[in-house]
PDB file of C-alpha atoms in Angstrom:
ATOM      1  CA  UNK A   1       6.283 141.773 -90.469  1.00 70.00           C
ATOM      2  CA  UNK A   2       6.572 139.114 -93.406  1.00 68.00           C
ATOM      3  CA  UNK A   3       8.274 136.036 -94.671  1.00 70.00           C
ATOM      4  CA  UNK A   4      12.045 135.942 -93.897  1.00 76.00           C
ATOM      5  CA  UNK A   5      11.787 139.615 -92.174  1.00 75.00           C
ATOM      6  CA  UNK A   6      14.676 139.889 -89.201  1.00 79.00           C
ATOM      7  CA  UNK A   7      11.744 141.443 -86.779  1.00 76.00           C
ATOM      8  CA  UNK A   8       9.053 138.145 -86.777  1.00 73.00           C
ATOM      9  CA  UNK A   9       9.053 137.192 -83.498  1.00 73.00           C
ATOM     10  CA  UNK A  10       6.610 134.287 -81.885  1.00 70.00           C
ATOM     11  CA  UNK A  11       5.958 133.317 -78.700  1.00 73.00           C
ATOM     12  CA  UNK A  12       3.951 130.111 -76.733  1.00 75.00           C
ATOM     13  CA  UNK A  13       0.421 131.145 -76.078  1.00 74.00           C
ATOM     14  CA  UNK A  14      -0.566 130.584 -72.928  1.00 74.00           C
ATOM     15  CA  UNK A  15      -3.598 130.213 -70.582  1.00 72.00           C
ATOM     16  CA  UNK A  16      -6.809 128.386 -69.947  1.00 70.00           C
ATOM     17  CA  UNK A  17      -8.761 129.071 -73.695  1.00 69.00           C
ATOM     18  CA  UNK A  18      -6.529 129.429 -76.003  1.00 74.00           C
ATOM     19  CA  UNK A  19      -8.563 131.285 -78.706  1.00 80.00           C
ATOM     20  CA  UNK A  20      -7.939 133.541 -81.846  1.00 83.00           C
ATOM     21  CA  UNK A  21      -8.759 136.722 -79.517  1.00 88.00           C
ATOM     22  CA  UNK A  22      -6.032 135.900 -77.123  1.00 88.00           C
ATOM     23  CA  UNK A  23      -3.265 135.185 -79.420  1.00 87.00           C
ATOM     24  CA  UNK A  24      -4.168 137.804 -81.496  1.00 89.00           C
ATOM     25  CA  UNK A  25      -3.837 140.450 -78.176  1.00 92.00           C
ATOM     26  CA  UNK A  26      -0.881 138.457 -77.429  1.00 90.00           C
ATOM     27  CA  UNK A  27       0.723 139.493 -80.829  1.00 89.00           C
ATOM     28  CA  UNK A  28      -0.314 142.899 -80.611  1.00 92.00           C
ATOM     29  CA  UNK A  29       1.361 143.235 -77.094  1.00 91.00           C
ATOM     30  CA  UNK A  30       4.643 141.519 -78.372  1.00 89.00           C
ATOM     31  CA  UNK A  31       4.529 144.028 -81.364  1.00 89.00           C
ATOM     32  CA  UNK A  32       4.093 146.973 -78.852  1.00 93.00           C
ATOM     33  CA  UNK A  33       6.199 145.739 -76.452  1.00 90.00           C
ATOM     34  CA  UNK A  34       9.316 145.100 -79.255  1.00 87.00           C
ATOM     35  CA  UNK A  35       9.080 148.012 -81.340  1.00 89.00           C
ATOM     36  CA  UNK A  36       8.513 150.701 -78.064  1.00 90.00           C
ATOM     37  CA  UNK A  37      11.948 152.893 -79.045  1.00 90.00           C
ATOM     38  CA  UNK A  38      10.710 153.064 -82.620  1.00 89.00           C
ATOM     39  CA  UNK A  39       9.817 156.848 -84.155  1.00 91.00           C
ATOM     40  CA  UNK A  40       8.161 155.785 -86.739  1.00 91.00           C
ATOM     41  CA  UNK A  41       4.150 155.004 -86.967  1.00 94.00           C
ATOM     42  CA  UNK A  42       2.745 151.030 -86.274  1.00 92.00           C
ATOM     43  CA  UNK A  43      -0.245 149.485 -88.125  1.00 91.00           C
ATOM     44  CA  UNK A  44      -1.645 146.632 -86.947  1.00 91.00           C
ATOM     45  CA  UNK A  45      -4.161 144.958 -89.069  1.00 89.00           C
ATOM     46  CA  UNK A  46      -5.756 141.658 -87.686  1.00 90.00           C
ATOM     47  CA  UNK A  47      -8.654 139.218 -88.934  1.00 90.00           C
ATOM     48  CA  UNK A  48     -10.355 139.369 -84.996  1.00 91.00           C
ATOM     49  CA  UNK A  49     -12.526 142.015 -84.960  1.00 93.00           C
ATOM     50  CA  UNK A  50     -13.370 141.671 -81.365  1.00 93.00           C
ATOM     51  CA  UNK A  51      -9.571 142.744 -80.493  1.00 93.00           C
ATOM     52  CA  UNK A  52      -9.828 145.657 -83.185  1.00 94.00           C
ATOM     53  CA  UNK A  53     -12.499 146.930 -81.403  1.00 94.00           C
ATOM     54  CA  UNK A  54     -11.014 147.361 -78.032  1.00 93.00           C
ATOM     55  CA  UNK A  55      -7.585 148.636 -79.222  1.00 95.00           C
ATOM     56  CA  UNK A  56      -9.639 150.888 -81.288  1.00 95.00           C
ATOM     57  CA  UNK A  57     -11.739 152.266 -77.709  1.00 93.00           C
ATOM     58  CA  UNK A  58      -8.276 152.382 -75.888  1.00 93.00           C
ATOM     59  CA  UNK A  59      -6.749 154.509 -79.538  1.00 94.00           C
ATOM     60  CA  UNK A  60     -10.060 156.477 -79.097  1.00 93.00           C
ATOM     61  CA  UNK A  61      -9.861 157.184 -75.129  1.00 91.00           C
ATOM     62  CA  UNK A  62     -12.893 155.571 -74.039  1.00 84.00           C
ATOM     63  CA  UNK A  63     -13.212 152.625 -71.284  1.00 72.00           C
ATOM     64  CA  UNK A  64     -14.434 149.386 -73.588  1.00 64.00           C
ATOM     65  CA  UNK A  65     -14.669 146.132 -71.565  1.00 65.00           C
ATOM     66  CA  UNK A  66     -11.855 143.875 -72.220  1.00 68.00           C
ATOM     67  CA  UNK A  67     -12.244 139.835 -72.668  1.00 69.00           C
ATOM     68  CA  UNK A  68     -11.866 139.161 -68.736  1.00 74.00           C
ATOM     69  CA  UNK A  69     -10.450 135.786 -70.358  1.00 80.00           C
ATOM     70  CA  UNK A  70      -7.326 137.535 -71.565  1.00 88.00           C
ATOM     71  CA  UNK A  71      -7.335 140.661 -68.526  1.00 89.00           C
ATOM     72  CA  UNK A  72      -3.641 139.298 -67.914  1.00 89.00           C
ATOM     73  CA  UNK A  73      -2.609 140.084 -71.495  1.00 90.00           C
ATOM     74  CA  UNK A  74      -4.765 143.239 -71.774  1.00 91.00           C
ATOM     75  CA  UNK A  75      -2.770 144.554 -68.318  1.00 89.00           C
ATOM     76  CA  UNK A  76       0.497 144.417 -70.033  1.00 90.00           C
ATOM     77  CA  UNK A  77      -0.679 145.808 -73.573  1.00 92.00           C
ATOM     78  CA  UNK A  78      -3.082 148.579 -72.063  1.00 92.00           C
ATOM     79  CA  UNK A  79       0.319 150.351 -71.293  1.00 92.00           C
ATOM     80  CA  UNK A  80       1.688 149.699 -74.591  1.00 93.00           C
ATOM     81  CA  UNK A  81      -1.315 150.763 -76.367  1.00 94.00           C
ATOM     82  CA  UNK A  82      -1.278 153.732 -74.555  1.00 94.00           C
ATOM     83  CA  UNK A  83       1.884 154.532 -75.133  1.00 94.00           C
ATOM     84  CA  UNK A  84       1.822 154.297 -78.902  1.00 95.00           C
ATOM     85  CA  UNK A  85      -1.077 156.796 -79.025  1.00 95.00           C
ATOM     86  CA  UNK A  86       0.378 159.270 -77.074  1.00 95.00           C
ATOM     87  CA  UNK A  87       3.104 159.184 -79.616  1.00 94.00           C
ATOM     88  CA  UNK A  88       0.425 159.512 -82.471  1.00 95.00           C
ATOM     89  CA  UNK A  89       2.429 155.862 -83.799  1.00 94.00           C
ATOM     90  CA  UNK A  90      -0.642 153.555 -83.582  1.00 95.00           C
ATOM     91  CA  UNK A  91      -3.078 152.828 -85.986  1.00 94.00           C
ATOM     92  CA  UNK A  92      -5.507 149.315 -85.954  1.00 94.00           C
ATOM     93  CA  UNK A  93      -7.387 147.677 -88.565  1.00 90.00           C
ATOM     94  CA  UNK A  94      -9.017 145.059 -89.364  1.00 91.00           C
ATOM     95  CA  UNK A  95      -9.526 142.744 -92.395  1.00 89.00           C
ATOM     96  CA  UNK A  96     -11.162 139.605 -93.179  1.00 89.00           C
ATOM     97  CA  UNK A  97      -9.859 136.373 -92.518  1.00 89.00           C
ATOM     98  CA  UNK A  98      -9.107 133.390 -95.231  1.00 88.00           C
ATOM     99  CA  UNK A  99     -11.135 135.550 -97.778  1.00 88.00           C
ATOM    100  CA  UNK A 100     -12.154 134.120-100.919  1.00 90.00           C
ATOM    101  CA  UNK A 101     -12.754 135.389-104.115  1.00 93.00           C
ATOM    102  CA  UNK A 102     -16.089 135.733-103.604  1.00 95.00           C
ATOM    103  CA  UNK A 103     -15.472 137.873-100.210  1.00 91.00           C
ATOM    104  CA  UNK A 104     -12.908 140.132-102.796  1.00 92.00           C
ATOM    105  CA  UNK A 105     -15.780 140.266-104.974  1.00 95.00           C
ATOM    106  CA  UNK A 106     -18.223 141.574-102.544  1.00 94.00           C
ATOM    107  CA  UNK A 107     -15.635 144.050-101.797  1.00 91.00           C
ATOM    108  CA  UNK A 108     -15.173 142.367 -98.298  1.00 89.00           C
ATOM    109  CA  UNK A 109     -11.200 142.156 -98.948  1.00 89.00           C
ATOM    110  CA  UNK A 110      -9.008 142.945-101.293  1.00 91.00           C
ATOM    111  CA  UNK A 111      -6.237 140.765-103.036  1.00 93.00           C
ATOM    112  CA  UNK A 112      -3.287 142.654-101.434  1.00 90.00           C
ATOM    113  CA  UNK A 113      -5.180 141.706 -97.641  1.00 88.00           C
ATOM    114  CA  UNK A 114      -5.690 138.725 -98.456  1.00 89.00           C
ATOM    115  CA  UNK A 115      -2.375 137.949 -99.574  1.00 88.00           C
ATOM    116  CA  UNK A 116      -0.853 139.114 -96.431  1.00 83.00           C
ATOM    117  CA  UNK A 117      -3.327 137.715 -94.448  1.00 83.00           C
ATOM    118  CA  UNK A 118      -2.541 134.177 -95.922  1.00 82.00           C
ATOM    119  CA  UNK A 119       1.219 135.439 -94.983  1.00 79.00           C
ATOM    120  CA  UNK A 120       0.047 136.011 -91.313  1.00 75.00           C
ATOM    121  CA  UNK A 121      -1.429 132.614 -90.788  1.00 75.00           C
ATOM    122  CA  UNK A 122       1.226 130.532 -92.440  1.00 77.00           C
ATOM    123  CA  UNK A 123       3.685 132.716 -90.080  1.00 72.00           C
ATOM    124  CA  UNK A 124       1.379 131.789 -87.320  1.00 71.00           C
ATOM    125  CA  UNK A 125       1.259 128.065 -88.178  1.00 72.00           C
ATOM    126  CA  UNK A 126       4.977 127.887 -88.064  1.00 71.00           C
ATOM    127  CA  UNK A 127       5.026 129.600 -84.883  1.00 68.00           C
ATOM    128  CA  UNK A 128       2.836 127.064 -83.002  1.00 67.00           C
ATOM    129  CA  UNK A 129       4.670 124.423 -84.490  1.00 71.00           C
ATOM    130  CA  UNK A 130       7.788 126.153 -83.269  1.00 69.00           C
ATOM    131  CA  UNK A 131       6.144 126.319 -79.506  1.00 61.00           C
ATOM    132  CA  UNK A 132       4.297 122.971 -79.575  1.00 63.00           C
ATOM    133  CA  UNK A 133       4.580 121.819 -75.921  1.00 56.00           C
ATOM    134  CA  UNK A 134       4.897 124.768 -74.909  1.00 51.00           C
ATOM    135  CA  UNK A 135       1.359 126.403 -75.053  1.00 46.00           C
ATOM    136  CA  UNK A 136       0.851 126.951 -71.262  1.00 45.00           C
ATOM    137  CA  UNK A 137       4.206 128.739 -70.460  1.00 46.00           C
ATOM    138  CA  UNK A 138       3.273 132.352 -68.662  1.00 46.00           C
ATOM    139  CA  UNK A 139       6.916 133.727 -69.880  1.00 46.00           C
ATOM    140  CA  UNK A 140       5.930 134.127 -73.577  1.00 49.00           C
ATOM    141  CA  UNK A 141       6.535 137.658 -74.217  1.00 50.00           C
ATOM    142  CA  UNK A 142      10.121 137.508 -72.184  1.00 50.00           C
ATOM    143  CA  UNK A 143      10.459 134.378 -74.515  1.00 47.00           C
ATOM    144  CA  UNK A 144       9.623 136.645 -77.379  1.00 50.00           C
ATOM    145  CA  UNK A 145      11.622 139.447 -76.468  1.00 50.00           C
ATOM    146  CA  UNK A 146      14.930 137.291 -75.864  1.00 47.00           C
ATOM    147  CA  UNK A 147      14.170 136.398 -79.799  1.00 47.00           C
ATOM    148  CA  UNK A 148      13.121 140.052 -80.850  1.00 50.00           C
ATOM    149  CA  UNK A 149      16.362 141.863 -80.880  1.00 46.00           C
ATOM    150  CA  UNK A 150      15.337 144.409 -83.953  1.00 48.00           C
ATOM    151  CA  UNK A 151      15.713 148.161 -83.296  1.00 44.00           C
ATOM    152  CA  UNK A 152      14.827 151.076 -86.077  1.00 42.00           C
TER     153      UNK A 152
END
């Protein structure tokens, strides 16, 4: 949500590769999964095009093949996903990652997205820092639930 906001949330990542797709589905799950009462619209905007993609092909009704890496994840936030649309309160974008000025330039990013990107990654940082240790725990979203106690 932002620096200091009372909804961040984080949770241990878990599972054999640990990549940028599977944290990033991860976070979009947690999202989903904490703000499910809300009534008012979500947009997600991440730097891994690969998950944008297949949220977008869920948001757009068709059957995409999902990382079969992360199918444990994607079983969980298929529902949530689903969910949101049928509520017309999901929207996903994506945005370049660690742009530079020369990406902002090129009209790859803007300074706004790369401002809150830069947000999103020193929020992530902190996170893993909070859950170092703990990177192989398959409870994260409970964990991150127990923590999430925001409501609209």
């Amino acid at each position: 949500f932002g620096p200091g906001h009372p909804c961040n949330a984080s949770a241990p990542a878990f599972g054999k590769h640990i990549r940028s797709y599977r944290t990033e589905l991860l976070a979009v799950c947690i999202l989903l999964q904490a703000t499910i009462e809300w009534d008012n619209p979500r947009w997600i905007t991440l730097d891994n095009f690969a998950v944008v993609q297949e949220v977008q092909a869920i948001i757009e009704g068709a059957n995409k093949k999902k990382s079969d890496d992360s199918q444990d994840i994607w079983d969980i936030a298929e529902a949530f996903i689903k969910d949101a649309v049928s509520k017309n309160l999901l929207n996903i974008t994506w945005t370049k990652g660690h742009a530079t000025d020369e990406h902002i330039e090129n009209g790859q990013s803007t300074v706004v997205e790369r401002e809150r990107n830069g947000g999103v990654v020193k929020l992530a940082d902190a996170g893993r820092e909070e859950h170092d240790g703990l990177s192989r725990c398959p409870v994260g979203i409970k964990f991150a639930m127990q923590r999430l106690q925001c409501r609209r």
